[in-house]
Amino acid sequence: MATRAVMFTIGKFRCFPILKSGVAKFTTSSNLLSTATFDPGYTRDPSEVFFKENVQALLDRLTGRDYEKVFQNRKLGQRLEPPKYELLTQAEVDQVMAEMAAKLKRKLQMPPLLKEREPVTKILSEDPELQGFDNCKYVFINISQGINDRKREVVVRDPNGVLRDASWEERQRMCQIYFPVPGRQIYMPKMFEETHLQDCLEKGQYEFVLDRACAQFEPDDPDYIRVTRKTYNCVDENNKFSTLRSTRHFGPMVLHLVLCKRMDNLLFHFITSKDVKAAVDLVRLFHLIWSDPSYSELDEFQLIENYIQGPAVKKPALELAWQTFLEIEKQRLEALSLSQQNTASN
């Protein structure tokens, strides 16, 4: 008994599924996702350092653990459940706190920092006898279950008779039709176009932009790299680091700034916030990435002073902030010592 294929239309796609594979027909006027490259200014592959355990540990500490911020109510269009109050034993409280810590760790899982993927150029066959058969592309996709989308077979027959592997944009678009990813759209949302993106960043919607980018793109997508790096740079230029602290995007932003050697604003933020531990971790991360073994012999204060006197670009501002911090810390210790003496004398 013959099966009947039902054709449907999505935008400018004309698609009709078959038993184990699907065929999609692109018109020549289809607008593919933008493939414009974006140079973030790195001199090395970020994946070489991002996945190192010691780098991950430093980025995790720098991210912070603000439970109220991580678990705050978000406007996602969902109905909020009323709070529940329970009487718990100490053992039950410990168990709940452990569960919350595990949940927080999942929420703060950092998206990877990768280099831009290479374009797909593999040609499977050239059949000139098919040239002129149609003026549209035919896309064939294996719709079998249990296959990773990046490994799924997707091939394209061009009007000139060339059979080739689908480009990344064609692959993502077809996979989204047959295996939709929640939060991802077939066409790139307007908000990621430069004009609209700039408007979102000027309104300070940094976390919203980064969350949407994670849902829409793969980490090595040129558009993902363009959007995220532009957002990181905007946060840095406006000194809005607190907006991303205790979010999954803070670690990748820190690594981006260190790889670009433009972490001075962030270091200044940590010093003026009196967060010396974070400042030390930031300098340690810098030396770790740029392979400077001398830092391991220095104490915390010497680490910061050594960076300010050495690789720092904005030396005057950092020197002033550091000297101000040292003076305040000296006065605090003197007041604490005097208070302890008075307590002992009484």
XYZ file of C-alpha atoms in Angstrom:
346
model
C 0.000 0.000 0.000
C 1.500 3.325 -1.030
C 1.999 5.963 1.610
C 0.857 9.487 0.950
C 3.276 12.367 1.581
C 1.762 15.526 2.974
C 3.471 18.690 1.767
C 3.590 21.709 4.068
C 5.003 25.194 3.815
C 7.163 27.044 6.359
C 8.210 30.482 5.213
C 9.985 29.928 1.905
C 10.523 26.192 2.452
C 8.507 23.582 0.620
C 8.972 20.353 2.555
C 7.615 16.853 2.268
C 8.799 14.028 4.564
C 9.370 10.456 3.426
C 9.898 7.194 5.333
C 13.483 7.535 6.605
C 14.566 10.762 5.029
C 13.076 14.122 4.190
C 13.378 16.250 1.099
C 13.130 20.008 1.241
C 13.074 22.361 -1.673
C 14.682 25.801 -1.309
C 13.734 28.576 -3.664
C 16.570 30.634 -5.053
C 15.353 33.612 -3.041
C 15.789 31.865 0.322
C 17.614 34.034 2.832
C 20.154 31.939 4.698
C 21.514 32.916 8.069
C 24.239 35.507 8.016
C 27.716 34.006 7.644
C 29.606 37.218 8.330
C 32.772 36.483 10.267
C 33.654 38.228 13.484
C 37.162 38.523 14.871
C 37.120 38.699 18.676
C 40.814 39.549 18.774
C 42.157 36.241 20.114
C 45.671 35.099 19.326
C 44.967 31.487 20.324
C 42.170 28.942 20.216
C 39.928 29.625 23.279
C 38.908 25.956 23.538
C 42.524 25.071 24.343
C 42.206 26.820 27.697
C 38.463 26.840 28.423
C 38.210 23.103 29.134
C 41.257 22.898 31.420
C 40.311 21.914 34.984
C 42.341 24.677 36.666
C 40.822 27.302 34.327
C 37.322 25.966 34.991
C 37.945 26.109 38.749
C 39.039 29.765 38.580
C 36.107 30.737 36.350
C 33.716 28.946 38.691
C 35.033 30.867 41.717
C 34.898 34.158 39.829
C 31.268 33.539 38.847
C 30.124 33.596 42.471
C 27.204 31.969 44.271
C 24.310 34.383 44.782
C 21.366 32.054 45.462
C 18.807 34.866 45.410
C 19.932 36.021 41.986
C 20.145 32.531 40.487
C 16.703 31.457 41.732
C 14.898 34.776 41.334
C 11.516 34.782 39.579
C 11.767 35.386 35.853
C 9.154 36.658 33.424
C 8.866 33.548 31.261
C 5.107 33.584 30.825
C 4.622 30.807 33.372
C 2.281 30.871 36.326
C 4.088 31.138 39.653
C 3.300 28.543 42.286
C 2.524 29.796 45.800
C 5.310 29.214 48.340
C 5.181 26.183 50.634
C 6.278 26.172 54.260
C 7.432 22.972 55.949
C 8.955 22.020 59.283
C 12.201 20.112 58.695
C 14.776 18.395 60.828
C 18.425 19.405 60.536
C 19.123 16.335 58.396
C 16.292 17.258 56.035
C 17.548 20.860 55.834
C 21.014 19.596 54.903
C 19.495 17.396 52.208
C 17.475 20.290 50.759
C 20.538 22.548 50.753
C 22.546 19.859 48.952
C 19.805 19.570 46.327
C 19.734 23.344 45.892
C 23.521 23.432 45.514
C 23.337 20.777 42.777
C 20.552 22.672 41.030
C 22.530 25.923 41.250
C 25.562 24.199 39.718
C 23.443 23.085 36.760
C 22.029 26.591 36.291
C 25.545 28.069 36.288
C 26.892 25.626 33.701
C 28.971 27.857 31.427
C 28.475 27.833 27.642
C 31.820 27.004 26.016
C 34.064 29.581 24.402
C 35.036 28.184 20.987
C 36.620 29.387 17.780
C 34.514 29.868 14.675
C 33.707 26.616 12.848
C 35.116 25.895 9.418
C 32.669 26.135 6.478
C 31.447 22.889 4.889
C 32.864 22.457 1.371
C 32.661 18.678 0.797
C 31.303 17.715 -2.629
C 29.894 14.190 -2.902
C 29.385 14.032 -6.666
C 29.046 16.181 -9.780
C 26.285 15.151 -12.178
C 26.105 17.644 -15.065
C 23.356 15.599 -16.739
C 20.998 16.836 -13.967
C 21.798 20.475 -14.656
C 18.681 22.434 -15.479
C 16.309 19.769 -14.123
C 14.973 22.358 -11.685
C 15.882 25.859 -10.567
C 15.655 25.016 -6.859
C 17.859 23.169 -4.377
C 16.738 19.808 -2.998
C 17.753 18.974 0.557
C 17.765 15.356 1.759
C 17.870 14.700 5.506
C 17.986 11.501 7.504
C 15.168 11.820 10.037
C 15.971 8.637 11.970
C 15.707 8.971 15.734
C 18.645 8.951 18.126
C 21.202 10.759 15.913
C 23.058 13.853 17.010
C 22.130 16.793 14.772
C 25.781 17.571 14.047
C 26.293 13.986 12.807
C 22.960 13.673 11.006
C 23.254 13.180 7.237
C 22.037 16.253 5.371
C 22.933 16.633 1.687
C 21.945 19.173 -0.960
C 21.427 18.763 -4.700
C 22.141 22.115 -6.379
C 20.479 23.181 -9.653
C 23.819 22.651 -11.477
C 23.776 18.936 -10.578
C 26.318 19.072 -7.724
C 25.538 16.866 -4.727
C 27.239 18.180 -1.580
C 27.063 18.160 2.193
C 24.693 20.814 3.506
C 26.168 24.007 4.891
C 25.890 24.659 8.624
C 22.978 27.050 8.063
C 21.086 24.583 5.855
C 21.716 21.787 8.357
C 20.476 23.801 11.337
C 17.387 24.959 9.471
C 16.373 21.445 8.404
C 17.114 19.924 11.822
C 14.966 22.617 13.421
C 12.059 21.683 11.124
C 12.135 17.973 11.958
C 13.676 18.043 15.452
C 12.821 21.474 16.928
C 14.966 22.728 19.796
C 12.965 24.647 22.449
C 13.567 28.393 22.171
C 15.189 28.160 18.729
C 13.625 29.623 15.592
C 14.090 28.527 11.983
C 15.036 32.054 10.961
C 17.421 34.172 12.980
C 15.360 36.508 15.223
C 15.425 40.194 14.320
C 16.902 41.047 17.721
C 20.279 39.652 16.606
C 20.549 42.044 13.685
C 23.042 44.793 14.439
C 20.526 47.643 14.802
C 18.158 45.769 17.106
C 21.031 44.152 19.004
C 22.500 47.557 19.759
C 19.121 48.719 21.070
C 18.931 45.729 23.450
C 22.450 46.357 24.720
C 21.805 50.052 25.263
C 18.857 49.049 27.468
C 21.168 46.837 29.548
C 19.463 43.555 28.559
C 22.760 41.661 28.591
C 21.614 38.416 30.218
C 18.502 38.275 28.041
C 20.573 38.655 24.852
C 23.068 35.976 25.945
C 20.335 33.527 26.979
C 18.586 33.931 23.631
C 21.898 33.505 21.793
C 22.541 30.218 23.617
C 19.092 28.973 22.583
C 19.300 30.129 18.949
C 22.888 29.302 17.960
C 25.559 26.665 18.427
C 28.667 27.819 20.374
C 30.858 27.815 17.251
C 28.309 29.608 15.060
C 29.744 32.881 13.637
C 26.568 34.712 14.676
C 26.845 33.368 18.231
C 30.441 34.563 18.403
C 29.470 37.965 17.014
C 26.554 38.475 19.417
C 28.250 37.214 22.581
C 31.548 39.022 22.055
C 29.729 42.262 21.281
C 27.718 41.838 24.491
C 30.825 41.063 26.558
C 32.571 44.149 25.184
C 29.516 46.299 25.913
C 29.435 45.068 29.527
C 33.147 45.844 29.832
C 32.878 49.324 28.314
C 29.972 50.275 30.590
C 31.369 48.589 33.724
C 28.156 46.570 34.207
C 29.904 43.460 35.504
C 27.476 43.032 38.395
C 24.624 42.331 35.957
C 26.290 39.087 34.848
C 27.820 38.051 38.177
C 26.334 34.763 39.425
C 25.083 33.886 35.942
C 26.374 31.219 33.555
C 27.712 33.938 31.241
C 30.150 35.557 33.660
C 32.881 32.921 33.277
C 32.983 33.021 29.459
C 33.010 36.833 29.594
C 35.986 36.806 31.971
C 37.888 34.386 29.737
C 37.074 36.526 26.707
C 38.477 39.631 28.396
C 41.610 37.802 29.507
C 42.226 36.353 26.035
C 41.822 39.854 24.571
C 44.101 41.289 27.289
C 41.483 43.861 28.256
C 40.672 42.775 31.808
C 41.746 46.025 33.498
C 38.193 47.353 33.913
C 37.133 44.105 35.586
C 40.153 44.158 37.893
C 39.350 47.777 38.785
C 35.767 46.697 39.551
C 36.941 43.947 41.903
C 39.398 46.242 43.718
C 36.898 49.066 44.229
C 34.325 46.482 45.392
C 36.913 45.228 47.935
C 36.644 41.741 46.450
C 40.341 40.942 46.696
C 39.882 37.175 46.339
C 38.188 37.672 42.970
C 40.903 40.125 41.910
C 43.579 37.570 42.816
C 41.783 34.808 40.927
C 41.520 37.078 37.892
C 45.263 37.785 37.907
C 45.998 34.083 38.460
C 43.834 33.269 35.443
C 45.738 35.809 33.356
C 49.116 34.317 34.275
C 47.810 30.775 33.824
C 46.556 31.446 30.297
C 49.636 33.362 29.214
C 51.995 30.795 30.757
C 53.805 32.935 33.317
C 55.271 30.568 35.975
C 56.596 33.392 38.178
C 53.162 34.137 39.680
C 53.145 30.930 41.758
C 55.856 32.355 44.042
C 53.960 35.552 44.917
C 51.403 36.152 47.662
C 47.977 37.641 46.950
C 48.878 41.323 47.301
C 52.127 40.892 45.366
C 50.202 39.217 42.547
C 47.993 42.256 42.054
C 50.849 44.748 42.412
C 52.968 42.734 39.977
C 50.198 42.802 37.367
C 49.567 46.548 37.806
C 53.257 47.343 37.407
C 53.649 44.878 34.512
C 51.053 43.819 31.903
C 48.305 46.280 32.943
C 47.237 48.804 30.315
C 45.313 51.232 32.543
C 48.050 51.605 35.146
C 47.141 55.040 36.654
C 43.524 54.082 37.448
C 44.523 50.681 38.850
C 47.365 52.150 40.944
C 45.036 54.749 42.470
C 42.339 52.162 43.216
C 44.881 49.764 44.732
C 46.528 52.392 46.921
C 43.099 53.545 48.124
C 42.174 49.983 49.009
C 45.456 49.435 50.897
C 44.941 52.635 52.894
C 41.377 51.655 53.828
C 42.521 48.156 54.751
C 45.322 49.590 56.910
C 42.875 51.840 58.773
C 40.483 48.922 59.263
C 43.198 46.728 60.757
C 44.359 49.535 63.055
C 40.789 50.122 64.275
C 40.320 46.384 64.829
C 43.579 46.146 66.775
C 42.603 49.137 68.939
C 39.186 47.608 69.613
C 40.767 44.327 70.684
C 43.171 46.154 73.034
C 40.309 48.054 74.642
C 38.342 44.830 75.096
C 41.343 43.121 76.707
C 41.972 46.053 79.072
C 38.345 46.002 80.232
